[in-house]
Coordinates of C-alpha atoms in Angstrom, one line a residue:
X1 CA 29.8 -86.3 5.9
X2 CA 32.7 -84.5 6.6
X3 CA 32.0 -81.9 3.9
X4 CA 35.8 -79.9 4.2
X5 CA 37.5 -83.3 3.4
X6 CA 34.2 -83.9 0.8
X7 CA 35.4 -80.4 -0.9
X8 CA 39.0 -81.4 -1.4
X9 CA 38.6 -84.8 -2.7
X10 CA 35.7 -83.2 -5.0
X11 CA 38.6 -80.1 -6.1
X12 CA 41.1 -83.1 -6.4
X13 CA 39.0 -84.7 -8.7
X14 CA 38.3 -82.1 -11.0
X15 CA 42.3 -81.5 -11.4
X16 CA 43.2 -84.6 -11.6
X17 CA 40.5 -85.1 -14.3
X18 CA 39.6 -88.5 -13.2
X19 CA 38.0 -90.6 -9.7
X20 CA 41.3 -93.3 -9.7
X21 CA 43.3 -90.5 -10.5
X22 CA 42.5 -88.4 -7.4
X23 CA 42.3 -91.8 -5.3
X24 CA 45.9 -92.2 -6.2
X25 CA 47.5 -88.6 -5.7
X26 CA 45.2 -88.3 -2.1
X27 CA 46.0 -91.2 -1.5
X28 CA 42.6 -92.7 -0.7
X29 CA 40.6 -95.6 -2.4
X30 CA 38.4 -95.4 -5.4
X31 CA 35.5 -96.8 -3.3
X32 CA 36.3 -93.6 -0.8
X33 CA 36.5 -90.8 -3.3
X34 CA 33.2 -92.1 -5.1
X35 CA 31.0 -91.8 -1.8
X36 CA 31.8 -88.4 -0.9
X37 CA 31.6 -87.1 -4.2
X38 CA 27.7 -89.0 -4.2
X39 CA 27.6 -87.6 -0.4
X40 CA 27.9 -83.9 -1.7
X41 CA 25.4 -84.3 -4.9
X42 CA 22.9 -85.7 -2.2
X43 CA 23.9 -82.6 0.0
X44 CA 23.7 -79.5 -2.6
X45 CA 21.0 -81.7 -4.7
X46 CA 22.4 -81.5 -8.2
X47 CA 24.8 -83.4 -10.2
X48 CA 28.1 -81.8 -9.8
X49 CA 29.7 -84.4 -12.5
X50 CA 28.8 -85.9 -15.7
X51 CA 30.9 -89.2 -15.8
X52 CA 31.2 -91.2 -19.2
X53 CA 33.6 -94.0 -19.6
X54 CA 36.6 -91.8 -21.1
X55 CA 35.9 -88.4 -19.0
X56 CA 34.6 -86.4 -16.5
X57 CA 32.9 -83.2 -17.0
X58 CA 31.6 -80.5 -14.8
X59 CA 28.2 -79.7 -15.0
X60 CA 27.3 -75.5 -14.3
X61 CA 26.4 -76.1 -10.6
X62 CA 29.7 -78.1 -10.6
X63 CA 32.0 -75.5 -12.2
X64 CA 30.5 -73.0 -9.5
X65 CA 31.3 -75.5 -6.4
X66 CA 34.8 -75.9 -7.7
X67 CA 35.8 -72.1 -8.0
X68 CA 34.3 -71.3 -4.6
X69 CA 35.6 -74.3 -3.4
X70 CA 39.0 -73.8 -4.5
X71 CA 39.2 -70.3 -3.2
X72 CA 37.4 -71.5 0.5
X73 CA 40.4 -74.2 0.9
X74 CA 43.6 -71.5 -0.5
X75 CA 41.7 -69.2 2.1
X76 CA 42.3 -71.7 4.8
X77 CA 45.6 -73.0 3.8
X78 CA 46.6 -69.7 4.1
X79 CA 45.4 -68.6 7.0
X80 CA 47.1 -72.1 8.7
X81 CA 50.4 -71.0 7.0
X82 CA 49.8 -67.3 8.4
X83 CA 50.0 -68.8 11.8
X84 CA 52.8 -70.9 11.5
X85 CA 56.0 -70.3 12.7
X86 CA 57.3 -71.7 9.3
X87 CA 55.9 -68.8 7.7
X88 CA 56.9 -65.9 8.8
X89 CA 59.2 -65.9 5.7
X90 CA 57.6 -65.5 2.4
X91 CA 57.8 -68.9 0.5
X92 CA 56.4 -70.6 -2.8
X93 CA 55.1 -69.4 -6.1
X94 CA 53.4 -65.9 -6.3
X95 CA 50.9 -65.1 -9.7
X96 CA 50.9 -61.7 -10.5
X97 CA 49.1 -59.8 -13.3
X98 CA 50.0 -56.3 -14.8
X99 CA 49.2 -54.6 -17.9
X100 CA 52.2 -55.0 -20.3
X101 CA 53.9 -51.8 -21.1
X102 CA 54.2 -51.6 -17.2
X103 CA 54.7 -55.2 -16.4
X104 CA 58.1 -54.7 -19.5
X105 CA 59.7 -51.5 -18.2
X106 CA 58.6 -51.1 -14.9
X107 CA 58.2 -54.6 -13.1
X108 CA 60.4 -56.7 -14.6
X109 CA 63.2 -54.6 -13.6
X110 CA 62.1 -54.9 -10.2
X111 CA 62.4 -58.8 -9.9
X112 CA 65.6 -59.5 -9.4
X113 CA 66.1 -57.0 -6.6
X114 CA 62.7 -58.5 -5.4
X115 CA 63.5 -62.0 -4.9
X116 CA 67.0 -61.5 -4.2
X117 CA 65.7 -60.5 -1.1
X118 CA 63.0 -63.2 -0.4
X119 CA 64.9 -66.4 -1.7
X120 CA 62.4 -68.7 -0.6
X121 CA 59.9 -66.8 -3.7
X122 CA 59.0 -67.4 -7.1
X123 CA 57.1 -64.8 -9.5
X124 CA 55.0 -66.0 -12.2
X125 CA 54.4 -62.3 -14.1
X126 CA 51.3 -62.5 -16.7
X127 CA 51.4 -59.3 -18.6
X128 CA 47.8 -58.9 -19.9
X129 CA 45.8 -55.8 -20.9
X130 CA 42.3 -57.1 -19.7
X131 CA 40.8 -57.7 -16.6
X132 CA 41.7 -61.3 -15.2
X133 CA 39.5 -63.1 -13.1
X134 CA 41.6 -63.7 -10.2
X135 CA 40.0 -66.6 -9.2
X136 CA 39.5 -68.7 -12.0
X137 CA 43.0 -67.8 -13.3
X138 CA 44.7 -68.3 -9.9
X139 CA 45.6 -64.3 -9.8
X140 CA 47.4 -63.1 -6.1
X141 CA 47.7 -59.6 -6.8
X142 CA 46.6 -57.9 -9.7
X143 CA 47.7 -54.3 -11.0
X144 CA 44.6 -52.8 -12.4
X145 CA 44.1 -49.2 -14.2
X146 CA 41.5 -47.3 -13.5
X147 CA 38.0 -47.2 -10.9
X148 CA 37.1 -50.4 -9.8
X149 CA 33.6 -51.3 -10.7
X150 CA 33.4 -54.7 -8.6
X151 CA 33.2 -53.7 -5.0
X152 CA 34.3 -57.0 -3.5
X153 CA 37.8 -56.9 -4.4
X154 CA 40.2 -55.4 -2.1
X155 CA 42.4 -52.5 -3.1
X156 CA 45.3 -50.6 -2.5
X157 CA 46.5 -47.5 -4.5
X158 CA 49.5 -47.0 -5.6
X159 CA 49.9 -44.5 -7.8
X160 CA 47.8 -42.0 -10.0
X161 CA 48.2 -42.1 -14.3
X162 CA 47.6 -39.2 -16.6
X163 CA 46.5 -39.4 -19.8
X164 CA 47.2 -37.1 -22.5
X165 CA 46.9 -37.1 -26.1
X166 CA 49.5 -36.3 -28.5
X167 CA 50.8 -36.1 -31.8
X168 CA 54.0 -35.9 -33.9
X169 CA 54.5 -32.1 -35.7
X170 CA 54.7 -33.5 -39.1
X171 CA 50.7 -34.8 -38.7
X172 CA 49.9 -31.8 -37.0
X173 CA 50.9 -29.4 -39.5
X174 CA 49.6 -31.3 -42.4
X175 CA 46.2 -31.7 -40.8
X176 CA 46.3 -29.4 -37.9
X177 CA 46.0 -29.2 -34.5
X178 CA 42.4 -29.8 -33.0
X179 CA 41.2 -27.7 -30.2
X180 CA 38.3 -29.4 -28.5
X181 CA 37.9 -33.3 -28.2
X182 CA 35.1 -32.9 -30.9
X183 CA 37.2 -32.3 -33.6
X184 CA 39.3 -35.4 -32.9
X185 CA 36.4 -37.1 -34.9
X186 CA 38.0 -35.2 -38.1
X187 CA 41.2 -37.0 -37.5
X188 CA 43.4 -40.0 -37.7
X189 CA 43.4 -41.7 -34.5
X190 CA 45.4 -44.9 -33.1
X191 CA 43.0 -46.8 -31.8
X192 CA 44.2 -49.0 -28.5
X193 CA 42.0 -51.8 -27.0
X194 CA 42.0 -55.3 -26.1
X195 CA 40.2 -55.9 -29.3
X196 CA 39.8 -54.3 -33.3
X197 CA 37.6 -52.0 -33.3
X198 CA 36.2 -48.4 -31.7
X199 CA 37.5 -47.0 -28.5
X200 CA 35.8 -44.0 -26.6
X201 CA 38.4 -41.6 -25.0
X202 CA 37.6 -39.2 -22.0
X203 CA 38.3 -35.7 -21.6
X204 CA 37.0 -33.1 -18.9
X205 CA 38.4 -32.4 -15.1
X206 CA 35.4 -33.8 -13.5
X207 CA 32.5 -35.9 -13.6
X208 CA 30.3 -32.9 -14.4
X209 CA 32.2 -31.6 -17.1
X210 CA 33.3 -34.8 -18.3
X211 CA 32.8 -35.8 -22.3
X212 CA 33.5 -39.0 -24.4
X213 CA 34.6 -39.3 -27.6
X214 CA 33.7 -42.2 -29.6
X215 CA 37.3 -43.2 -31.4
X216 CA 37.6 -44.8 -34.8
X217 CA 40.5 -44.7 -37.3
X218 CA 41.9 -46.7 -39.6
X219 CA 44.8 -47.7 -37.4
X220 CA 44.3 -50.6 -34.3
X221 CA 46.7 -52.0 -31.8
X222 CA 46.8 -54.0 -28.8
X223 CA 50.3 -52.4 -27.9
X224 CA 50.6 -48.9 -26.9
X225 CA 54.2 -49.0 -28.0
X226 CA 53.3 -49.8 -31.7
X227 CA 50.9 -46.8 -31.5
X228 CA 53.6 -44.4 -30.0
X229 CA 55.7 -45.5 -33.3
X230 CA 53.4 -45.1 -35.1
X231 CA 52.2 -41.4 -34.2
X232 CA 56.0 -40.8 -34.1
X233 CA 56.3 -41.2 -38.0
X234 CA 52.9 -39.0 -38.6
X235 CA 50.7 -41.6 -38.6
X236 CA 47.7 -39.9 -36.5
X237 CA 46.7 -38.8 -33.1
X238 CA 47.8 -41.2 -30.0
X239 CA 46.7 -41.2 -26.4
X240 CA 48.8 -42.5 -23.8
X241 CA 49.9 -42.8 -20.2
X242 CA 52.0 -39.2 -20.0
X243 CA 54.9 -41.5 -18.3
X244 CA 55.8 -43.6 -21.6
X245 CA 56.3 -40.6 -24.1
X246 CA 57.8 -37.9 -21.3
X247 CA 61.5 -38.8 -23.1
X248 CA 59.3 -38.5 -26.8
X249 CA 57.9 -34.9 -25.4
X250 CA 61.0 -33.6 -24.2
X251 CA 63.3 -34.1 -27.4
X252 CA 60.2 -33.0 -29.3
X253 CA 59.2 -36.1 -31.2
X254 CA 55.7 -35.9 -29.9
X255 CA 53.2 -32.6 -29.1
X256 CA 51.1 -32.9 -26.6
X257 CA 47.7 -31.4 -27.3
X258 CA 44.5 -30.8 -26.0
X259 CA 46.0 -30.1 -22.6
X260 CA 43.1 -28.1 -21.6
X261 CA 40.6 -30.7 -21.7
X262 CA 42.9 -33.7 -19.9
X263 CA 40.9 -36.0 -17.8
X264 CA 41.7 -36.2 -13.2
X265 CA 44.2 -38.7 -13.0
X266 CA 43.5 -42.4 -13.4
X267 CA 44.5 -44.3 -10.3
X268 CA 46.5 -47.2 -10.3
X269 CA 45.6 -49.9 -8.1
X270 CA 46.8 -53.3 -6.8
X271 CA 44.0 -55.9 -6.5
X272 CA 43.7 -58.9 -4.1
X273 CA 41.9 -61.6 -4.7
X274 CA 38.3 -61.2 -3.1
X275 CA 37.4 -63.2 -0.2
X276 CA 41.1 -64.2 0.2
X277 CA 43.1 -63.7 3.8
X278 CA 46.2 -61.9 1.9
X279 CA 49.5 -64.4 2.5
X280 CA 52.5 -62.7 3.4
X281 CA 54.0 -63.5 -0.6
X282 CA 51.2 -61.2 -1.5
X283 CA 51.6 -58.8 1.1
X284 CA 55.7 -58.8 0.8
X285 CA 55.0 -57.9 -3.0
X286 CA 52.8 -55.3 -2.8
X287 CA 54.6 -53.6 0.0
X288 CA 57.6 -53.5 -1.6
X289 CA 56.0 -52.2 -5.0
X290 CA 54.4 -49.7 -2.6
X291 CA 57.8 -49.0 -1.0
X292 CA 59.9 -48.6 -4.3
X293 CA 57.2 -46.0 -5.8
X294 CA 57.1 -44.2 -3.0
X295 CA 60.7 -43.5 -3.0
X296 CA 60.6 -42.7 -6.9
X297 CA 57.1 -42.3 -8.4
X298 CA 57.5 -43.5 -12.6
X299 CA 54.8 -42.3 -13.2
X300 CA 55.0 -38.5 -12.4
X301 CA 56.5 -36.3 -15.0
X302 CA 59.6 -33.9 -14.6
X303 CA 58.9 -32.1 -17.7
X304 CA 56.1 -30.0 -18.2
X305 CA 55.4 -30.0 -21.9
X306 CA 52.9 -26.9 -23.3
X307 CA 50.5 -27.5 -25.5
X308 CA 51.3 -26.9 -29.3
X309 CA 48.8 -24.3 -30.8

């Protein structure tokens, strides 16, 4: 058995969701594509398909051998097309994730300029605020906030994000300003996460002096912008990236407080897909994200804002 060829034709099946289906688009015969996908159930010894007469299904064992096998032939494809002459020019479609306020005002910008210079490119941008899997979602570079629990991906940093947590003066003089993370318990606090419900905000320089707060409040969003209006008009306490409100600081329609107890920085990394030879799309994005934050970091403040006491 020729068990690279077996791989594709057992990938192709799964996509094409049907044996005469992947027969046609390989093109082999039915006969063909039926063997080898009997060849590698013999080989792994488990049934990597349930076939009725309508549909074909994946078993577990299945679904497993298609993502690793999907991932082992893009690997190889790419390391052919690394060594090809054709190219040495970035080409084809590139799938890149970023949280959403930054994917909005500081990505999107950047397209244009981005692929006016690599003409042979297309950018699918998925602006998410969760972790993706790259794999199963087909990810090439990833913009993650935050450590990186999962030691197989491969990283780059790009920049570093400080959080701070703020508040418009209208709230703070009606319910005052707290002065240690504990009190924010007392409070009204916009609540951001992925889903409804509690949140848990750091504070502390270090890991040894570090402290979480458990966050509840009777206001939830899955968009930091909604919060940041929301805090604007009085409605509670807000924590955010220090980059999104600096203009909100500066002409005093936020207060930033609890200075003293800010968290280090929160690095802001771009992730490749694990187990993937980078293609030169991949690497032509992230060096010229690299490049254009170097030149101008948005994420470093020009204004230094006290705290309000």
């Amino acid at each position: 058995m020729d068990q690279f060829a077996a791989l594709e034709t057992f990938v192709r099946v799964v996509e094409a969701g049907s044996l005469s289906a992947a027969a046609r688009s390989l093109p082999s015969s039915l006969t063909s594509v039926s063997r080898q996908i009997s060849e590698l159930e013999q080989h792994y010894g488990t049934q990597l398909l349930l076939r009725t007469t309508r549909r074909l299904a994946l078993t577990e064992d299945g679904r497993v051998l298609y993502e690793r096998a999907k991932s082992i032939l893009a690997e190889f494809k790419e390391i052919e097309a690394a060594l090809s002459r054709r190219d040495r020019q970035p080409s084809g479609r590139l799938r890149v994730s970023v949280p959403s306020l930054i994917g909005r005002l500081l990505i999107a910008p950047l397209l244009d300029e981005f692929l006016q210079r690599f003409p042979s490119l297309s950018v699918d941008l998925l602006l998410v605020d969760r972790p993706v899997d790259m794999v199963e979602e087909d990810i090439h570079l990833s913009l993650r906030v935050g450590h990186l629990v999962d030691s197989q991906l491969v990283a780059r940093k790009i920049a570093n994000l400080q959080m701070i947590v703020c508040a418009s003066l209208a709230y703070l003089e009606r319910r005052g300003t707290p002065q240690s993370p504990a009190e924010l318990q007392q409070h009204e606090c916009l609540v951001f996460s992925s889903t409804p419900g509690a949140a848990v905000w750091r504070f502390g320089p270090d890991q040894a002096t570090e402290c979480r707060i458990r966050i509840t409040g009777r206001i939830w969003a899955n968009s930091l912008d909604a919060l940041v209006t929301a805090a604007k008009q009085g409605a509670g306490i807000v924590r955010v990236p220090s980059w999104q409100v600096e203009a909100d600081l500066a002409e005093g329609g936020l207060r930033r407080i609890l200075r003293s107890h800010e968290p280090a920085p929160t690095p802001l990394n771009l992730v490749f897909q694990p187990s993937r030879l980078p293609s030169t799309k991949t690497r032509a994005f992230a060096d010229f994200l690299t490049d254009r934050w170097r030149k101008r970091d948005p994420f470093a403040s020009g204004v230094d804002h006290c705290e309000d006491d």
